[in-house]
Amino acid sequence: MKAFTVCYSFIKNNILPIVITVLMLTVAMFILSTFIGEYNYISYTRSVMLNEKLEGGAYFMPYHEGGVSYEETNELKNEIMQFEGCSHILSINKFAVEMNKSVVNVMLYDKHMRESFKLHTDKGRWLSDDPTQTEAVIGGVTWGGTKVGDTITIDNNITATVVGIIGDNVVYPAFSSGSNSVQDSNLLFGVNDTIVFLTHETIPQEKLEKYSISGRRNLYVIFDDDASDAEKKALTAFLESKGSLATHEKIINDSNETISSWVATALPLPLFLIVIATVNIISISTVITKRTMPEYSRYYLIGCTKRKGILLVAMPLGIIFSIPCVINIISITCCPNFLRAGQRTGAITYLFDSSNVIPLFIYLILIIGILTIIPMMFYKKYSPLLFYRSNL
C-alpha cells in the first residue's frame, strides 16, 4: 500500500497528459492491428493465386442480367470446353445444409480445384490431389471440438475424414466478383465462418442427388499449354465476346500495385500516431523522473535503493502504458470483428492469427525498456549524499 501511495504521488500531477497519451496509443494500435489484419488478407489471396496451376489461365466474368441457373453455367462451360485452346475450367460447386443450428456451406472440390487453390490450414493439411476416401477440410465456428483425424457426417448422409482445419474466418475462392475487371486477387475471394471443403469425386452420386447444387457464373479458364497461338486466340476472342477476361498475369500485377498503393496510403497514419505517443511517453517519463528526484532523495538517504527507486517510477508508468497493448491484444484474440467488420454488410476483409499480436508484444517490451532506462540514466551517477545535495 505504501508503494502504491508513492507511485501515485509520482504521477498525480501528470494525469491529463497520461490519459491523452493512453487514448492516442490505444487508437493508434487499433488502426495498426487492423492494418496488419487487412494486409494478411490481401497478401494471403495473392499467395494462393501464385500457383503454377493458375498461371496459364484467366478469370472469366460473363455478361448476364439477373440470376443464372446452375444448368446455364454448365452449358456455358460445355461451350468453352469445345475449343482446342481450353485445358479445363475451374468452377464453384456447392450446397448448403443445416448443422448444429447453423447453415454450413459445403464446397465440392474436384482434382483441378484442389490442385489450383491450395488453402492454408492451421492444423493438418489441405485436401489430397488423389484421395482414397472422402476427405474434409473444415473451417469456421460450427465444428466445436472436431480434430484432425475425426470423422464427420454431413446431413446424416455424407461421411468424411477431417484432414485439415482452418481458422474461424475462412478466406476461399468464391468467384463472386461481378465487376467488369479484376483489379486484384482478393476480388476472387470471399470470407465464410461456416464452411467445409470435400473431395468431390469420392462422394457417390446418389448421395449428392438429394441436394440442390449451385455454383457461380464466373469461371477460371485454364488454357492448354500445347495449344497453338491461333487456338488460344480463338478461345480468348470467344470469352471476350461473352464477358470480361482478366489473365493471371494481370491479376497478380494489379494485385501487387494495389497492395503497394494501399500500404503507402494506410500505413503512415498509425505509424505517425504511435511515434507521437512514444515521444509523449518518453517526455512524461523524463518529467516525472526529474520532478520526483527531490522527494526520492530523502527516501534514498534512509535506505531505499536505486533499484527500488527505478522500480517505483517505471512500474506505474509501465502498467499504465501497457493498457493500450493489452486492450488491443484482447480485441484481436477475443473480438476481432468489433469495429472492424462492415457496418452494413458485416463484410470481413482481414485475417487475424497468433502472429498479429507479436508487434504489440514487441512494442510493449520496447516501452517497458524505455521506461526503465530513463530513471536509470538519472540515478546511476549519484551516491546517496550527492543525490540528496543535487536535489535540494
Coordinates of C-alpha atoms in Angstrom, one line a residue:
M1 CA 0.0 0.0 0.0
K2 CA 2.9 2.4 0.8
A3 CA 4.4 1.6 -2.6
F4 CA 1.1 2.3 -4.3
T5 CA 0.8 5.7 -2.5
V6 CA 4.3 6.6 -3.5
C7 CA 3.7 5.6 -7.1
Y8 CA 0.5 7.7 -7.2
S9 CA 2.3 10.7 -5.7
F10 CA 4.8 10.5 -8.6
I11 CA 2.2 10.5 -11.4
K12 CA -0.7 12.5 -9.9
N13 CA 0.4 15.8 -11.4
N14 CA 0.6 14.3 -14.9
I15 CA -2.8 12.5 -15.1
L16 CA -4.1 14.5 -18.1
P17 CA -1.1 14.0 -20.5
I18 CA -1.0 10.4 -19.4
V19 CA -4.7 9.8 -20.2
I20 CA -4.4 11.6 -23.6
T21 CA -1.4 9.5 -24.5
V22 CA -3.0 6.2 -23.5
L23 CA -6.1 7.1 -25.6
M24 CA -3.9 8.1 -28.6
L25 CA -1.8 4.9 -28.3
T26 CA -4.9 2.7 -28.0
V27 CA -6.4 4.2 -31.2
A28 CA -3.1 4.0 -33.0
M29 CA -2.6 0.3 -32.1
F30 CA -6.1 -0.5 -33.1
I31 CA -5.6 1.1 -36.5
L32 CA -2.2 -0.6 -36.8
S33 CA -3.5 -4.1 -35.9
T34 CA -6.4 -3.6 -38.3
F35 CA -3.9 -2.6 -41.0
I36 CA -1.9 -5.8 -40.3
G37 CA -5.1 -7.9 -40.5
E38 CA -6.0 -6.4 -43.8
Y39 CA -2.5 -6.8 -45.2
N40 CA -2.7 -10.5 -44.1
Y41 CA -5.9 -10.8 -46.0
I42 CA -4.8 -9.3 -49.3
S43 CA -1.4 -10.9 -49.3
Y44 CA -3.0 -14.3 -48.5
T45 CA -5.2 -14.2 -51.5
R46 CA -2.2 -13.2 -53.6
S47 CA -0.1 -16.1 -52.2
V48 CA -2.9 -18.5 -53.1
M49 CA -3.0 -17.1 -56.6
L50 CA 0.7 -17.6 -57.0
N51 CA 0.3 -21.2 -58.0
E52 CA 1.8 -22.5 -61.2
K53 CA -1.5 -24.4 -61.9
L54 CA -3.2 -21.0 -62.3
E55 CA -0.5 -19.3 -64.4
G56 CA -1.8 -20.4 -67.8
G57 CA -5.3 -19.2 -67.2
A58 CA -7.7 -16.2 -66.9
Y59 CA -10.7 -15.3 -64.8
F60 CA -13.8 -15.1 -66.9
M61 CA -16.8 -13.0 -65.9
P62 CA -19.7 -13.5 -68.3
Y63 CA -22.2 -10.8 -69.1
H64 CA -25.6 -11.5 -67.6
E65 CA -28.6 -9.9 -66.1
G66 CA -30.4 -11.3 -63.0
G67 CA -29.8 -14.8 -61.7
V68 CA -28.2 -17.5 -63.7
S69 CA -29.1 -21.2 -63.1
Y70 CA -26.6 -23.9 -62.4
E71 CA -27.6 -25.6 -65.7
E72 CA -27.0 -22.4 -67.7
T73 CA -23.5 -22.2 -66.2
N74 CA -22.8 -25.8 -67.2
E75 CA -24.0 -25.1 -70.7
L76 CA -21.5 -22.2 -71.0
K77 CA -18.7 -24.4 -69.6
N78 CA -19.5 -27.0 -72.3
E79 CA -19.3 -24.4 -75.0
I80 CA -15.9 -23.3 -73.7
M81 CA -14.6 -26.8 -73.5
Q82 CA -15.3 -27.3 -77.2
F83 CA -12.4 -25.0 -78.0
E84 CA -9.0 -26.7 -78.5
G85 CA -7.3 -24.0 -76.6
C86 CA -9.0 -24.9 -73.4
S87 CA -7.4 -27.4 -71.0
H88 CA -10.0 -27.3 -68.2
I89 CA -12.3 -25.0 -66.2
L90 CA -12.2 -24.2 -62.5
S91 CA -15.7 -23.5 -61.1
I92 CA -17.6 -23.4 -57.9
N93 CA -19.9 -26.3 -56.9
K94 CA -21.6 -26.0 -53.6
F95 CA -24.7 -26.7 -51.5
A96 CA -25.8 -25.7 -48.0
V97 CA -27.1 -27.8 -45.1
E98 CA -28.1 -27.1 -41.5
M99 CA -25.8 -28.5 -38.8
N100 CA -25.6 -27.6 -35.1
K101 CA -28.3 -24.9 -35.7
S102 CA -26.0 -23.2 -38.3
V103 CA -26.1 -23.2 -42.1
V104 CA -22.9 -24.8 -43.4
N105 CA -21.6 -24.2 -46.8
V106 CA -20.4 -27.4 -48.4
M107 CA -17.8 -26.8 -51.2
L108 CA -17.3 -29.7 -53.6
Y109 CA -13.7 -29.6 -54.9
D110 CA -12.6 -31.7 -57.9
K111 CA -9.0 -32.5 -58.6
H112 CA -8.3 -29.3 -60.5
M113 CA -9.8 -27.1 -57.8
R114 CA -7.8 -28.8 -55.1
E115 CA -4.5 -28.5 -57.1
S116 CA -5.1 -24.9 -58.2
F117 CA -6.4 -23.4 -54.9
K118 CA -4.4 -24.9 -52.1
L119 CA -5.7 -23.1 -49.0
H120 CA -3.5 -22.8 -45.9
T121 CA -4.6 -24.8 -42.9
D122 CA -4.0 -24.0 -39.2
K123 CA -3.9 -27.7 -38.4
G124 CA -3.4 -30.8 -40.6
R125 CA -3.2 -30.4 -44.4
W126 CA -5.1 -29.5 -47.5
L127 CA -7.1 -32.0 -49.5
S128 CA -5.2 -34.6 -51.4
D129 CA -4.8 -34.5 -55.1
D130 CA -5.7 -38.2 -55.4
P131 CA -7.7 -39.2 -52.3
T132 CA -8.6 -42.8 -51.5
Q133 CA -11.6 -41.7 -49.3
T134 CA -13.8 -38.7 -48.9
E135 CA -11.6 -36.0 -47.2
A136 CA -12.7 -32.8 -45.5
V137 CA -11.1 -29.5 -44.5
I138 CA -13.3 -27.7 -42.1
G139 CA -13.3 -24.0 -41.1
G140 CA -15.4 -21.6 -39.1
V141 CA -17.1 -21.7 -35.7
T142 CA -19.5 -24.5 -36.2
W143 CA -17.3 -27.5 -35.6
G144 CA -16.8 -27.3 -31.9
G145 CA -14.1 -29.7 -30.7
T146 CA -13.6 -31.5 -34.0
K147 CA -10.0 -32.6 -34.5
V148 CA -7.8 -33.7 -37.4
G149 CA -8.5 -37.4 -38.0
D150 CA -12.1 -37.3 -36.8
T151 CA -14.9 -38.5 -39.0
I152 CA -17.8 -36.1 -39.6
T153 CA -21.2 -36.7 -41.2
I154 CA -22.8 -34.1 -43.3
D155 CA -26.6 -34.0 -43.0
N156 CA -26.6 -37.7 -41.9
N157 CA -25.7 -38.6 -45.4
I158 CA -22.1 -37.9 -46.4
T159 CA -19.2 -39.2 -44.3
A160 CA -15.7 -37.7 -44.5
T161 CA -12.4 -37.8 -42.6
V162 CA -11.1 -34.4 -41.4
V163 CA -7.6 -33.9 -42.7
G164 CA -7.3 -30.1 -42.1
I165 CA -8.7 -27.3 -40.0
I166 CA -8.7 -23.6 -41.0
G167 CA -9.4 -20.7 -38.6
D168 CA -12.7 -19.1 -37.7
N169 CA -12.8 -16.9 -40.8
V170 CA -12.0 -18.9 -43.9
V171 CA -10.8 -17.0 -47.0
Y172 CA -11.6 -19.1 -50.0
P173 CA -12.1 -18.7 -53.8
A174 CA -15.7 -17.5 -54.1
F175 CA -15.7 -16.4 -57.7
S176 CA -18.3 -13.8 -56.8
S177 CA -16.8 -10.7 -58.3
G178 CA -19.2 -9.2 -60.7
S179 CA -17.2 -6.2 -61.8
N180 CA -16.1 -5.7 -65.4
S181 CA -12.4 -6.1 -64.5
V182 CA -10.4 -7.7 -61.7
Q183 CA -8.2 -5.2 -60.0
D184 CA -6.5 -7.6 -57.6
S185 CA -6.6 -11.2 -56.4
N186 CA -8.8 -10.6 -53.4
L187 CA -11.8 -9.9 -55.6
L188 CA -11.9 -13.6 -56.5
F189 CA -12.2 -14.5 -52.8
G190 CA -14.7 -14.3 -50.0
V191 CA -14.8 -15.0 -46.3
N192 CA -17.0 -17.5 -44.5
D193 CA -17.3 -18.7 -40.9
T194 CA -19.3 -21.9 -41.5
I195 CA -17.7 -24.0 -44.3
V196 CA -16.4 -27.4 -45.2
F197 CA -14.4 -28.5 -48.3
L198 CA -15.0 -32.0 -49.6
T199 CA -13.3 -34.1 -52.3
H200 CA -16.0 -34.2 -55.0
E201 CA -15.3 -37.4 -56.9
T202 CA -15.1 -39.6 -53.8
I203 CA -18.8 -38.9 -52.9
P204 CA -21.3 -41.3 -54.5
Q205 CA -23.5 -39.5 -57.0
E206 CA -26.7 -40.9 -55.3
K207 CA -25.8 -39.1 -52.1
L208 CA -25.4 -35.8 -54.0
E209 CA -28.8 -36.1 -55.8
K210 CA -30.8 -35.0 -52.8
Y211 CA -29.1 -31.6 -52.8
S212 CA -29.6 -28.6 -54.9
I213 CA -26.1 -28.0 -56.1
S214 CA -25.3 -24.4 -57.2
G215 CA -22.3 -22.5 -58.4
R216 CA -21.1 -19.2 -59.7
R217 CA -21.5 -17.8 -63.1
N218 CA -17.8 -16.7 -63.1
L219 CA -15.2 -19.2 -64.1
Y220 CA -11.5 -19.6 -64.2
V221 CA -10.4 -20.9 -67.6
I222 CA -7.1 -22.7 -67.9
F223 CA -5.5 -22.6 -71.4
D224 CA -3.9 -25.7 -72.9
D225 CA -0.1 -25.3 -72.9
D226 CA 0.1 -27.5 -76.1
A227 CA -2.5 -25.4 -78.0
S228 CA -1.3 -23.2 -80.9
D229 CA -1.4 -19.5 -80.7
A230 CA -4.3 -19.5 -83.1
E231 CA -6.3 -21.8 -80.9
K232 CA -5.7 -19.7 -77.8
K233 CA -6.6 -16.6 -79.7
A234 CA -9.9 -18.2 -80.8
L235 CA -10.7 -19.1 -77.2
T236 CA -9.8 -15.6 -76.0
A237 CA -11.9 -14.0 -78.6
F238 CA -14.9 -16.2 -77.7
L239 CA -14.5 -15.4 -74.0
E240 CA -14.2 -11.6 -74.6
S241 CA -17.3 -11.7 -76.7
K242 CA -19.2 -13.3 -73.8
G243 CA -17.8 -11.2 -70.9
S244 CA -14.8 -9.7 -69.2
L245 CA -11.5 -11.5 -69.0
A246 CA -8.5 -11.0 -66.7
T247 CA -5.4 -13.0 -67.2
H248 CA -3.4 -14.5 -64.3
E249 CA -0.5 -12.1 -65.0
K250 CA -2.8 -9.1 -64.9
I251 CA -4.4 -10.2 -61.7
I252 CA -1.0 -10.6 -60.0
N253 CA 0.4 -7.4 -61.4
D254 CA -2.7 -5.4 -60.4
S255 CA -2.7 -7.0 -57.0
N256 CA 0.9 -6.0 -56.4
E257 CA 0.2 -2.4 -57.4
T258 CA -2.9 -2.3 -55.3
I259 CA -1.1 -3.7 -52.2
S260 CA 1.8 -1.2 -52.7
S261 CA -0.5 1.7 -53.1
W262 CA -2.7 0.7 -50.2
V263 CA 0.3 0.3 -47.9
A264 CA 1.6 3.7 -48.8
T265 CA -1.8 5.2 -48.0
A266 CA -2.8 3.2 -44.9
L267 CA 0.4 2.8 -43.0
P268 CA 1.6 6.4 -42.3
L269 CA -1.3 7.3 -40.0
P270 CA -0.9 4.6 -37.4
L271 CA 2.9 4.9 -37.5
F272 CA 2.6 8.7 -37.0
L273 CA 0.2 8.3 -34.1
I274 CA 2.5 5.7 -32.5
V275 CA 5.6 7.8 -32.9
I276 CA 3.8 10.8 -31.4
A277 CA 2.5 8.7 -28.5
T278 CA 6.0 7.2 -27.9
V279 CA 7.6 10.7 -27.8
N280 CA 4.9 11.7 -25.3
I281 CA 5.7 8.6 -23.2
I282 CA 9.4 9.4 -23.2
S283 CA 8.6 13.1 -22.3
I284 CA 6.2 12.2 -19.5
S285 CA 8.7 9.6 -18.0
T286 CA 11.5 12.2 -18.1
V287 CA 9.4 14.9 -16.5
I288 CA 8.1 12.6 -13.8
T289 CA 11.6 11.2 -13.1
K290 CA 13.1 14.7 -12.8
R291 CA 10.2 16.1 -10.7
T292 CA 10.4 13.2 -8.2
M293 CA 14.1 13.2 -7.6
P294 CA 14.0 15.8 -4.7
E295 CA 11.4 13.6 -3.0
Y296 CA 13.1 10.4 -3.7
S297 CA 16.5 11.8 -2.5
R298 CA 15.1 11.7 1.0
Y299 CA 14.0 8.0 0.6
Y300 CA 17.4 7.3 -0.7
L301 CA 19.1 8.6 2.5
I302 CA 17.0 6.3 4.7
G303 CA 17.9 3.2 2.9
C304 CA 15.8 3.0 -0.3
T305 CA 18.0 1.5 -3.0
K306 CA 18.4 2.9 -6.5
R307 CA 16.8 -0.3 -7.9
K308 CA 13.7 0.3 -5.9
G309 CA 13.6 3.9 -6.9
I310 CA 13.8 3.0 -10.5
L311 CA 11.0 0.4 -10.0
L312 CA 8.8 3.0 -8.2
V313 CA 9.0 5.3 -11.3
A314 CA 9.0 2.7 -14.0
M315 CA 6.4 0.3 -12.6
P316 CA 3.3 2.6 -12.6
L317 CA 4.1 4.1 -15.9
G318 CA 4.8 0.6 -17.4
I319 CA 1.4 -0.6 -16.1
I320 CA -0.4 2.4 -17.4
F321 CA 1.2 2.5 -20.9
S322 CA 0.7 -1.3 -21.2
I323 CA -3.1 -0.8 -21.2
P324 CA -3.3 0.1 -25.0
C325 CA -1.3 -3.1 -25.8
V326 CA -3.5 -5.3 -23.5
I327 CA -6.7 -3.8 -24.9
N328 CA -5.7 -4.5 -28.5
I329 CA -4.4 -8.0 -27.8
I330 CA -7.8 -8.8 -26.2
S331 CA -9.5 -7.2 -29.2
I332 CA -7.6 -9.4 -31.7
T333 CA -7.9 -12.6 -29.8
C334 CA -11.4 -12.3 -28.4
C335 CA -13.5 -10.0 -30.5
P336 CA -11.6 -9.3 -33.8
N337 CA -14.8 -8.2 -35.6
F338 CA -15.5 -5.4 -33.2
L339 CA -15.5 -2.0 -35.1
R340 CA -13.8 -3.8 -38.0
A341 CA -16.5 -5.7 -39.9
G342 CA -18.5 -3.8 -42.4
Q343 CA -21.2 -1.9 -40.5
R344 CA -23.9 -2.7 -43.0
T345 CA -22.9 -5.9 -44.6
G346 CA -20.7 -7.4 -41.9
A347 CA -18.0 -7.9 -44.6
I348 CA -14.7 -9.2 -43.4
T349 CA -11.6 -8.2 -45.3
Y350 CA -8.9 -9.0 -42.7
L351 CA -7.3 -12.1 -41.2
F352 CA -6.1 -12.4 -37.6
D353 CA -4.0 -15.2 -36.1
S354 CA -1.5 -15.5 -33.2
S355 CA 1.2 -13.7 -35.2
N356 CA -0.9 -10.5 -35.2
V357 CA -0.1 -9.9 -31.5
I358 CA 3.6 -10.1 -32.0
P359 CA 4.1 -6.4 -33.0
L360 CA 2.1 -5.4 -29.9
F361 CA 4.3 -7.5 -27.6
I362 CA 7.4 -6.1 -29.2
Y363 CA 6.2 -2.6 -28.7
L364 CA 5.2 -3.4 -25.1
I365 CA 8.7 -4.7 -24.3
L366 CA 10.2 -1.7 -26.0
I367 CA 8.2 0.8 -23.9
I368 CA 8.9 -1.1 -20.7
G369 CA 12.6 -0.9 -21.6
I370 CA 12.5 2.8 -22.3
L371 CA 10.6 3.5 -19.0
T372 CA 13.2 1.6 -17.1
I373 CA 16.2 3.1 -18.8
I374 CA 15.1 6.8 -18.3
P375 CA 15.3 6.7 -14.4
M376 CA 18.4 4.6 -14.6
M377 CA 20.1 7.3 -16.5
F378 CA 19.1 9.9 -13.9
Y379 CA 20.0 7.8 -10.9
K380 CA 23.1 5.9 -11.9
K381 CA 25.7 8.7 -11.4
Y382 CA 24.7 9.7 -7.8
S383 CA 25.8 8.4 -4.4
P384 CA 23.1 8.9 -1.7
L385 CA 24.8 12.1 -0.4
L386 CA 25.3 13.6 -3.9
F387 CA 21.8 12.5 -4.8
Y388 CA 20.4 14.5 -1.9
R389 CA 22.6 17.5 -2.4
S390 CA 21.9 17.7 -6.1
N391 CA 18.1 17.7 -5.5
L392 CA 17.8 20.1 -2.5

